[in-house]
Amino acid sequence: MPHLLHAWPYLVAAWLFCCGLWGIVTSRHLVHAVVCLAILQSSTYVLLLGIGFRVGGTAPVFADIDPHTLTVDPVVQALMLTDVVVEAVVVALLLAMVVKAHERSGSVSPSDLRTVRG
């Protein structure tokens, strides 16, 4: 049973990834596709949490603790913060592109955008 508990974050990350990918593939609305991409991106948060978690680990602030104390990995925490910022920028850029596509074509359906040129 303990092995299943250690695999839980990876299973949740895989499930979120598959749900987001399925939503992107089957999307018929550009805003829906952007939201599904955000869900897909959130699977990386869960994956990084699973990688960086240590049972009994403390925060990686080394100023006032014993050097032999078990801590969580600070690199994973930095990657997660970077991942959050990148996702916010990508979602904002994609939503701005959806607005421009709607202004040019009058539709947010991916199948209707094929006729827009230049």
mmCIF file of N, CA and C in Angstrom:
data_model
loop_
_atom_site.group_PDB
_atom_site.id
_atom_site.type_symbol
_atom_site.label_atom_id
_atom_site.label_comp_id
_atom_site.label_asym_id
_atom_site.label_seq_id
_atom_site.Cartn_x
_atom_site.Cartn_y
_atom_site.Cartn_z
ATOM 1 N N MET A 1 0.793 -1.203 0.000
ATOM 2 C CA MET A 1 0.000 0.000 0.000
ATOM 3 C C MET A 1 0.841 1.275 0.000
ATOM 4 N N PRO A 2 2.009 1.302 0.679
ATOM 5 C CA PRO A 2 2.812 2.525 0.651
ATOM 6 C C PRO A 2 3.300 2.878 -0.756
ATOM 7 N N HIS A 3 3.514 1.876 -1.608
ATOM 8 C CA HIS A 3 3.961 2.168 -2.961
ATOM 9 C C HIS A 3 2.882 2.887 -3.757
ATOM 10 N N LEU A 4 1.633 2.556 -3.512
ATOM 11 C CA LEU A 4 0.532 3.222 -4.198
ATOM 12 C C LEU A 4 0.433 4.685 -3.778
ATOM 13 N N LEU A 5 0.704 4.971 -2.503
ATOM 14 C CA LEU A 5 0.661 6.352 -2.040
ATOM 15 C C LEU A 5 1.769 7.181 -2.677
ATOM 16 N N HIS A 6 2.919 6.586 -2.924
ATOM 17 C CA HIS A 6 4.011 7.316 -3.570
ATOM 18 C C HIS A 6 3.727 7.529 -5.054
ATOM 19 N N ALA A 7 2.927 6.678 -5.655
ATOM 20 C CA ALA A 7 2.610 6.810 -7.081
ATOM 21 C C ALA A 7 1.411 7.713 -7.326
ATOM 22 N N TRP A 8 0.688 8.087 -6.282
ATOM 23 C CA TRP A 8 -0.538 8.869 -6.433
ATOM 24 C C TRP A 8 -0.323 10.188 -7.185
ATOM 25 N N PRO A 9 0.674 11.010 -6.859
ATOM 26 C CA PRO A 9 0.849 12.264 -7.617
ATOM 27 C C PRO A 9 1.125 12.018 -9.096
ATOM 28 N N TYR A 10 1.833 10.963 -9.414
ATOM 29 C CA TYR A 10 2.134 10.666 -10.817
ATOM 30 C C TYR A 10 0.885 10.212 -11.571
ATOM 31 N N LEU A 11 0.034 9.463 -10.890
ATOM 32 C CA LEU A 11 -1.225 9.049 -11.514
ATOM 33 C C LEU A 11 -2.150 10.248 -11.744
ATOM 34 N N VAL A 12 -2.216 11.140 -10.773
ATOM 35 C CA VAL A 12 -3.043 12.344 -10.929
ATOM 36 C C VAL A 12 -2.486 13.220 -12.052
ATOM 37 N N ALA A 13 -1.160 13.356 -12.120
ATOM 38 C CA ALA A 13 -0.536 14.150 -13.191
ATOM 39 C C ALA A 13 -0.834 13.541 -14.555
ATOM 40 N N ALA A 14 -0.766 12.231 -14.665
ATOM 41 C CA ALA A 14 -1.070 11.569 -15.941
ATOM 42 C C ALA A 14 -2.539 11.754 -16.307
ATOM 43 N N TRP A 15 -3.426 11.670 -15.318
ATOM 44 C CA TRP A 15 -4.851 11.853 -15.578
ATOM 45 C C TRP A 15 -5.140 13.281 -16.046
ATOM 46 N N LEU A 16 -4.559 14.274 -15.379
ATOM 47 C CA LEU A 16 -4.746 15.667 -15.798
ATOM 48 C C LEU A 16 -4.195 15.907 -17.198
ATOM 49 N N PHE A 17 -3.040 15.321 -17.482
ATOM 50 C CA PHE A 17 -2.447 15.473 -18.808
ATOM 51 C C PHE A 17 -3.365 14.890 -19.882
ATOM 52 N N CYS A 18 -3.876 13.694 -19.622
ATOM 53 C CA CYS A 18 -4.765 13.055 -20.601
ATOM 54 C C CYS A 18 -6.073 13.835 -20.776
ATOM 55 N N CYS A 19 -6.638 14.342 -19.679
ATOM 56 C CA CYS A 19 -7.868 15.138 -19.784
ATOM 57 C C CYS A 19 -7.629 16.409 -20.582
ATOM 58 N N GLY A 20 -6.529 17.095 -20.310
ATOM 59 C CA GLY A 20 -6.220 18.315 -21.049
ATOM 60 C C GLY A 20 -5.948 18.049 -22.509
ATOM 61 N N LEU A 21 -5.218 16.981 -22.800
ATOM 62 C CA LEU A 21 -4.915 16.639 -24.190
ATOM 63 C C LEU A 21 -6.182 16.243 -24.937
ATOM 64 N N TRP A 22 -7.039 15.474 -24.291
ATOM 65 C CA TRP A 22 -8.305 15.083 -24.916
ATOM 66 C C TRP A 22 -9.167 16.318 -25.205
ATOM 67 N N GLY A 23 -9.192 17.247 -24.267
ATOM 68 C CA GLY A 23 -9.957 18.468 -24.471
ATOM 69 C C GLY A 23 -9.430 19.297 -25.624
ATOM 70 N N ILE A 24 -8.119 19.369 -25.765
ATOM 71 C CA ILE A 24 -7.533 20.129 -26.874
ATOM 72 C C ILE A 24 -7.859 19.467 -28.208
ATOM 73 N N VAL A 25 -7.736 18.164 -28.257
ATOM 74 C CA VAL A 25 -7.968 17.437 -29.511
ATOM 75 C C VAL A 25 -9.430 17.534 -29.943
ATOM 76 N N THR A 26 -10.351 17.489 -29.003
ATOM 77 C CA THR A 26 -11.776 17.470 -29.349
ATOM 78 C C THR A 26 -12.443 18.846 -29.275
ATOM 79 N N SER A 27 -11.681 19.889 -29.008
ATOM 80 C CA SER A 27 -12.264 21.213 -28.816
ATOM 81 C C SER A 27 -12.829 21.783 -30.104
ATOM 82 N N ARG A 28 -13.981 22.419 -29.980
ATOM 83 C CA ARG A 28 -14.614 23.108 -31.102
ATOM 84 C C ARG A 28 -14.766 24.599 -30.810
ATOM 85 N N HIS A 29 -14.048 25.075 -29.808
ATOM 86 C CA HIS A 29 -14.098 26.471 -29.406
ATOM 87 C C HIS A 29 -12.694 26.848 -28.935
ATOM 88 N N LEU A 30 -12.183 27.974 -29.380
ATOM 89 C CA LEU A 30 -10.809 28.338 -29.068
ATOM 90 C C LEU A 30 -10.594 28.627 -27.583
ATOM 91 N N VAL A 31 -11.572 29.225 -26.920
ATOM 92 C CA VAL A 31 -11.426 29.486 -25.491
ATOM 93 C C VAL A 31 -11.397 28.157 -24.730
ATOM 94 N N HIS A 32 -12.203 27.202 -25.156
ATOM 95 C CA HIS A 32 -12.188 25.867 -24.553
ATOM 96 C C HIS A 32 -10.815 25.226 -24.727
ATOM 97 N N ALA A 33 -10.216 25.401 -25.886
ATOM 98 C CA ALA A 33 -8.888 24.843 -26.140
ATOM 99 C C ALA A 33 -7.837 25.479 -25.225
ATOM 100 N N VAL A 34 -7.946 26.776 -24.998
ATOM 101 C CA VAL A 34 -7.000 27.458 -24.108
ATOM 102 C C VAL A 34 -7.161 26.961 -22.668
ATOM 103 N N VAL A 35 -8.393 26.782 -22.231
ATOM 104 C CA VAL A 35 -8.633 26.267 -20.878
ATOM 105 C C VAL A 35 -8.104 24.839 -20.752
ATOM 106 N N CYS A 36 -8.303 24.031 -21.773
ATOM 107 C CA CYS A 36 -7.785 22.653 -21.744
ATOM 108 C C CYS A 36 -6.263 22.645 -21.726
ATOM 109 N N LEU A 37 -5.642 23.603 -22.415
ATOM 110 C CA LEU A 37 -4.189 23.713 -22.360
ATOM 111 C C LEU A 37 -3.729 24.076 -20.953
ATOM 112 N N ALA A 38 -4.477 24.924 -20.261
ATOM 113 C CA ALA A 38 -4.146 25.269 -18.876
ATOM 114 C C ALA A 38 -4.279 24.048 -17.966
ATOM 115 N N ILE A 39 -5.277 23.210 -18.225
ATOM 116 C CA ILE A 39 -5.433 21.973 -17.444
ATOM 117 C C ILE A 39 -4.266 21.035 -17.716
ATOM 118 N N LEU A 40 -3.890 20.932 -18.979
ATOM 119 C CA LEU A 40 -2.740 20.106 -19.335
ATOM 120 C C LEU A 40 -1.492 20.628 -18.638
ATOM 121 N N GLN A 41 -1.322 21.931 -18.603
ATOM 122 C CA GLN A 41 -0.165 22.529 -17.948
ATOM 123 C C GLN A 41 -0.177 22.276 -16.443
ATOM 124 N N SER A 42 -1.364 22.219 -15.846
ATOM 125 C CA SER A 42 -1.434 21.981 -14.406
ATOM 126 C C SER A 42 -0.957 20.581 -14.033
ATOM 127 N N SER A 43 -0.922 19.676 -14.992
ATOM 128 C CA SER A 43 -0.373 18.353 -14.693
ATOM 129 C C SER A 43 1.107 18.448 -14.347
ATOM 130 N N THR A 44 1.800 19.441 -14.899
ATOM 131 C CA THR A 44 3.215 19.594 -14.547
ATOM 132 C C THR A 44 3.377 20.068 -13.110
ATOM 133 N N TYR A 45 2.403 20.837 -12.592
ATOM 134 C CA TYR A 45 2.476 21.247 -11.185
ATOM 135 C C TYR A 45 2.429 20.029 -10.277
ATOM 136 N N VAL A 46 1.479 19.160 -10.556
ATOM 137 C CA VAL A 46 1.325 17.960 -9.724
ATOM 138 C C VAL A 46 2.553 17.063 -9.851
ATOM 139 N N LEU A 47 3.086 16.963 -11.060
ATOM 140 C CA LEU A 47 4.287 16.159 -11.264
ATOM 141 C C LEU A 47 5.463 16.734 -10.476
ATOM 142 N N LEU A 48 5.655 18.049 -10.525
ATOM 143 C CA LEU A 48 6.747 18.659 -9.770
ATOM 144 C C LEU A 48 6.535 18.523 -8.262
ATOM 145 N N LEU A 49 5.281 18.607 -7.808
ATOM 146 C CA LEU A 49 5.011 18.385 -6.389
ATOM 147 C C LEU A 49 5.370 16.960 -5.975
ATOM 148 N N GLY A 50 5.044 16.002 -6.842
ATOM 149 C CA GLY A 50 5.381 14.612 -6.540
ATOM 150 C C GLY A 50 6.877 14.365 -6.513
ATOM 151 N N ILE A 51 7.594 15.024 -7.404
ATOM 152 C CA ILE A 51 9.047 14.849 -7.450
ATOM 153 C C ILE A 51 9.719 15.491 -6.243
ATOM 154 N N GLY A 52 9.264 16.683 -5.867
ATOM 155 C CA GLY A 52 9.935 17.426 -4.801
ATOM 156 C C GLY A 52 9.518 17.068 -3.392
ATOM 157 N N PHE A 53 8.469 16.264 -3.230
ATOM 158 C CA PHE A 53 7.962 15.945 -1.891
ATOM 159 C C PHE A 53 8.896 14.984 -1.176
ATOM 160 N N ARG A 54 9.137 15.262 0.088
ATOM 161 C CA ARG A 54 9.906 14.364 0.957
ATOM 162 C C ARG A 54 9.109 14.182 2.254
ATOM 163 N N VAL A 55 8.910 12.951 2.653
ATOM 164 C CA VAL A 55 8.196 12.676 3.903
ATOM 165 C C VAL A 55 9.061 13.176 5.059
ATOM 166 N N GLY A 56 8.497 14.068 5.863
ATOM 167 C CA GLY A 56 9.225 14.609 7.006
ATOM 168 C C GLY A 56 10.183 15.729 6.642
ATOM 169 N N GLY A 57 10.168 16.181 5.397
ATOM 170 C CA GLY A 57 11.077 17.238 4.962
ATOM 171 C C GLY A 57 10.600 18.606 5.427
ATOM 172 N N THR A 58 11.545 19.485 5.676
ATOM 173 C CA THR A 58 11.219 20.851 6.081
ATOM 174 C C THR A 58 11.515 21.802 4.927
ATOM 175 N N ALA A 59 11.179 23.045 5.123
ATOM 176 C CA ALA A 59 11.423 24.065 4.098
ATOM 177 C C ALA A 59 12.927 24.222 3.878
ATOM 178 N N PRO A 60 13.338 24.505 2.655
ATOM 179 C CA PRO A 60 14.775 24.599 2.361
ATOM 180 C C PRO A 60 15.377 25.959 2.746
ATOM 181 N N VAL A 61 15.166 26.358 3.987
ATOM 182 C CA VAL A 61 15.783 27.565 4.516
ATOM 183 C C VAL A 61 16.869 27.092 5.483
ATOM 184 N N PHE A 62 18.107 27.260 5.105
ATOM 185 C CA PHE A 62 19.212 26.623 5.823
ATOM 186 C C PHE A 62 19.876 27.533 6.848
ATOM 187 N N ALA A 63 19.284 28.672 7.147
ATOM 188 C CA ALA A 63 19.929 29.627 8.046
ATOM 189 C C ALA A 63 19.991 29.135 9.484
ATOM 190 N N ASP A 64 18.929 28.509 9.966
ATOM 191 C CA ASP A 64 18.887 28.186 11.391
ATOM 192 C C ASP A 64 18.550 26.720 11.678
ATOM 193 N N ILE A 65 18.841 25.810 10.759
ATOM 194 C CA ILE A 65 18.571 24.390 11.015
ATOM 195 C C ILE A 65 19.871 23.600 10.935
ATOM 196 N N ASP A 66 19.810 22.409 11.480
ATOM 197 C CA ASP A 66 20.969 21.514 11.456
ATOM 198 C C ASP A 66 21.280 21.111 10.012
ATOM 199 N N PRO A 67 22.547 21.085 9.614
ATOM 200 C CA PRO A 67 22.892 20.741 8.224
ATOM 201 C C PRO A 67 22.442 19.343 7.791
ATOM 202 N N HIS A 68 22.186 18.463 8.748
ATOM 203 C CA HIS A 68 21.789 17.094 8.408
ATOM 204 C C HIS A 68 20.273 16.895 8.410
ATOM 205 N N THR A 69 19.509 17.966 8.532
ATOM 206 C CA THR A 69 18.046 17.892 8.536
ATOM 207 C C THR A 69 17.543 17.623 7.119
ATOM 208 N N LEU A 70 16.560 16.740 7.003
ATOM 209 C CA LEU A 70 15.952 16.423 5.716
ATOM 210 C C LEU A 70 15.100 17.594 5.248
ATOM 211 N N THR A 71 15.371 18.082 4.039
ATOM 212 C CA THR A 71 14.608 19.192 3.472
ATOM 213 C C THR A 71 14.089 18.796 2.102
ATOM 214 N N VAL A 72 13.113 19.550 1.634
ATOM 215 C CA VAL A 72 12.616 19.340 0.275
ATOM 216 C C VAL A 72 13.576 20.012 -0.696
ATOM 217 N N ASP A 73 13.472 19.644 -1.964
ATOM 218 C CA ASP A 73 14.394 20.145 -2.972
ATOM 219 C C ASP A 73 14.008 21.565 -3.394
ATOM 220 N N PRO A 74 14.858 22.570 -3.189
ATOM 221 C CA PRO A 74 14.499 23.933 -3.575
ATOM 222 C C PRO A 74 14.489 24.147 -5.088
ATOM 223 N N VAL A 75 15.197 23.327 -5.844
ATOM 224 C CA VAL A 75 15.205 23.469 -7.302
ATOM 225 C C VAL A 75 13.818 23.170 -7.869
ATOM 226 N N VAL A 76 13.141 22.162 -7.328
ATOM 227 C CA VAL A 76 11.803 21.816 -7.784
ATOM 228 C C VAL A 76 10.830 22.951 -7.469
ATOM 229 N N GLN A 77 11.004 23.591 -6.318
ATOM 230 C CA GLN A 77 10.140 24.718 -5.976
ATOM 231 C C GLN A 77 10.360 25.883 -6.939
ATOM 232 N N ALA A 78 11.599 26.130 -7.316
ATOM 233 C CA ALA A 78 11.887 27.199 -8.282
ATOM 234 C C ALA A 78 11.312 26.864 -9.654
ATOM 235 N N LEU A 79 11.385 25.608 -10.054
ATOM 236 C CA LEU A 79 10.802 25.196 -11.331
ATOM 237 C C LEU A 79 9.289 25.358 -11.325
ATOM 238 N N MET A 80 8.678 25.065 -10.206
ATOM 239 C CA MET A 80 7.223 25.204 -10.119
ATOM 240 C C MET A 80 6.809 26.663 -10.231
ATOM 241 N N LEU A 81 7.523 27.552 -9.571
ATOM 242 C CA LEU A 81 7.217 28.971 -9.662
ATOM 243 C C LEU A 81 7.398 29.468 -11.099
ATOM 244 N N THR A 82 8.444 29.030 -11.745
ATOM 245 C CA THR A 82 8.671 29.388 -13.143
ATOM 246 C C THR A 82 7.551 28.851 -14.021
ATOM 247 N N ASP A 83 7.100 27.652 -13.742
ATOM 248 C CA ASP A 83 6.025 27.031 -14.512
ATOM 249 C C ASP A 83 4.725 27.821 -14.382
ATOM 250 N N VAL A 84 4.435 28.319 -13.192
ATOM 251 C CA VAL A 84 3.229 29.119 -12.983
ATOM 252 C C VAL A 84 3.291 30.410 -13.797
ATOM 253 N N VAL A 85 4.434 31.062 -13.782
ATOM 254 C CA VAL A 85 4.585 32.316 -14.516
ATOM 255 C C VAL A 85 4.478 32.081 -16.022
ATOM 256 N N VAL A 86 5.115 31.033 -16.506
ATOM 257 C CA VAL A 86 5.064 30.723 -17.940
ATOM 258 C C VAL A 86 3.638 30.410 -18.362
ATOM 259 N N GLU A 87 2.904 29.648 -17.549
ATOM 260 C CA GLU A 87 1.525 29.331 -17.913
ATOM 261 C C GLU A 87 0.660 30.584 -17.981
ATOM 262 N N ALA A 88 0.827 31.488 -17.029
ATOM 263 C CA ALA A 88 0.035 32.724 -17.035
ATOM 264 C C ALA A 88 0.309 33.536 -18.294
ATOM 265 N N VAL A 89 1.559 33.608 -18.703
ATOM 266 C CA VAL A 89 1.911 34.366 -19.906
ATOM 267 C C VAL A 89 1.355 33.688 -21.153
ATOM 268 N N VAL A 90 1.480 32.382 -21.239
ATOM 269 C CA VAL A 90 0.991 31.649 -22.417
ATOM 270 C C VAL A 90 -0.524 31.756 -22.527
ATOM 271 N N VAL A 91 -1.240 31.600 -21.421
ATOM 272 C CA VAL A 91 -2.702 31.700 -21.455
ATOM 273 C C VAL A 91 -3.129 33.110 -21.855
ATOM 274 N N ALA A 92 -2.465 34.131 -21.316
ATOM 275 C CA ALA A 92 -2.818 35.507 -21.676
ATOM 276 C C ALA A 92 -2.560 35.764 -23.159
ATOM 277 N N LEU A 93 -1.439 35.291 -23.676
ATOM 278 C CA LEU A 93 -1.124 35.472 -25.096
ATOM 279 C C LEU A 93 -2.130 34.737 -25.982
ATOM 280 N N LEU A 94 -2.476 33.508 -25.622
ATOM 281 C CA LEU A 94 -3.434 32.750 -26.418
ATOM 282 C C LEU A 94 -4.830 33.370 -26.383
ATOM 283 N N LEU A 95 -5.245 33.871 -25.229
ATOM 284 C CA LEU A 95 -6.550 34.525 -25.166
ATOM 285 C C LEU A 95 -6.565 35.820 -25.979
ATOM 286 N N ALA A 96 -5.453 36.536 -26.005
ATOM 287 C CA ALA A 96 -5.370 37.728 -26.859
ATOM 288 C C ALA A 96 -5.456 37.336 -28.333
ATOM 289 N N MET A 97 -4.854 36.216 -28.693
ATOM 290 C CA MET A 97 -4.940 35.738 -30.073
ATOM 291 C C MET A 97 -6.364 35.298 -30.412
ATOM 292 N N VAL A 98 -7.080 34.721 -29.451
ATOM 293 C CA VAL A 98 -8.477 34.342 -29.674
ATOM 294 C C VAL A 98 -9.323 35.584 -29.921
ATOM 295 N N VAL A 99 -9.078 36.645 -29.148
ATOM 296 C CA VAL A 99 -9.825 37.889 -29.343
ATOM 297 C C VAL A 99 -9.557 38.445 -30.743
ATOM 298 N N LYS A 100 -8.289 38.452 -31.167
ATOM 299 C CA LYS A 100 -7.956 38.950 -32.508
ATOM 300 C C LYS A 100 -8.573 38.069 -33.595
ATOM 301 N N ALA A 101 -8.573 36.767 -33.391
ATOM 302 C CA ALA A 101 -9.189 35.871 -34.374
ATOM 303 C C ALA A 101 -10.691 36.127 -34.463
ATOM 304 N N HIS A 102 -11.326 36.406 -33.323
ATOM 305 C CA HIS A 102 -12.753 36.709 -33.334
ATOM 306 C C HIS A 102 -13.030 38.037 -34.052
ATOM 307 N N GLU A 103 -12.156 39.011 -33.839
ATOM 308 C CA GLU A 103 -12.328 40.299 -34.520
ATOM 309 C C GLU A 103 -12.184 40.158 -36.040
ATOM 310 N N ARG A 104 -11.275 39.308 -36.488
ATOM 311 C CA ARG A 104 -11.031 39.172 -37.928
ATOM 312 C C ARG A 104 -12.040 38.281 -38.625
ATOM 313 N N SER A 105 -12.488 37.220 -37.934
ATOM 314 C CA SER A 105 -13.358 36.262 -38.612
ATOM 315 C C SER A 105 -14.791 36.253 -38.084
ATOM 316 N N GLY A 106 -15.019 36.810 -36.901
ATOM 317 C CA GLY A 106 -16.349 36.800 -36.316
ATOM 318 C C GLY A 106 -16.716 35.479 -35.680
ATOM 319 N N SER A 107 -15.746 34.597 -35.515
ATOM 320 C CA SER A 107 -16.015 33.274 -34.948
ATOM 321 C C SER A 107 -14.824 32.838 -34.096
ATOM 322 N N VAL A 108 -15.099 31.960 -33.148
ATOM 323 C CA VAL A 108 -14.024 31.379 -32.351
ATOM 324 C C VAL A 108 -13.952 29.869 -32.543
ATOM 325 N N SER A 109 -14.542 29.389 -33.612
ATOM 326 C CA SER A 109 -14.479 27.977 -33.936
ATOM 327 C C SER A 109 -13.224 27.714 -34.779
ATOM 328 N N PRO A 110 -12.416 26.732 -34.420
ATOM 329 C CA PRO A 110 -11.214 26.459 -35.206
ATOM 330 C C PRO A 110 -11.519 26.103 -36.659
ATOM 331 N N SER A 111 -12.639 25.470 -36.915
ATOM 332 C CA SER A 111 -12.965 25.099 -38.297
ATOM 333 C C SER A 111 -13.304 26.326 -39.141
ATOM 334 N N ASP A 112 -13.813 27.393 -38.541
ATOM 335 C CA ASP A 112 -14.119 28.615 -39.279
ATOM 336 C C ASP A 112 -12.891 29.472 -39.555
ATOM 337 N N LEU A 113 -11.820 29.243 -38.812
ATOM 338 C CA LEU A 113 -10.620 30.057 -38.987
ATOM 339 C C LEU A 113 -9.795 29.628 -40.188
ATOM 340 N N ARG A 114 -10.066 28.499 -40.756
ATOM 341 C CA ARG A 114 -9.290 28.024 -41.916
ATOM 342 C C ARG A 114 -9.488 28.921 -43.118
ATOM 343 N N THR A 115 -10.615 29.635 -43.167
ATOM 344 C CA THR A 115 -10.905 30.483 -44.324
ATOM 345 C C THR A 115 -10.246 31.862 -44.214
ATOM 346 N N VAL A 116 -9.736 32.220 -43.047
ATOM 347 C CA VAL A 116 -9.109 33.515 -42.845
ATOM 348 C C VAL A 116 -7.695 33.464 -43.404
ATOM 349 N N ARG A 117 -7.344 34.442 -44.226
ATOM 350 C CA ARG A 117 -5.988 34.485 -44.796
ATOM 351 C C ARG A 117 -5.393 35.863 -44.565
ATOM 352 N N GLY A 118 -4.073 35.879 -44.473
ATOM 353 C CA GLY A 118 -3.323 37.129 -44.388
ATOM 354 C C GLY A 118 -3.602 37.817 -43.159
#
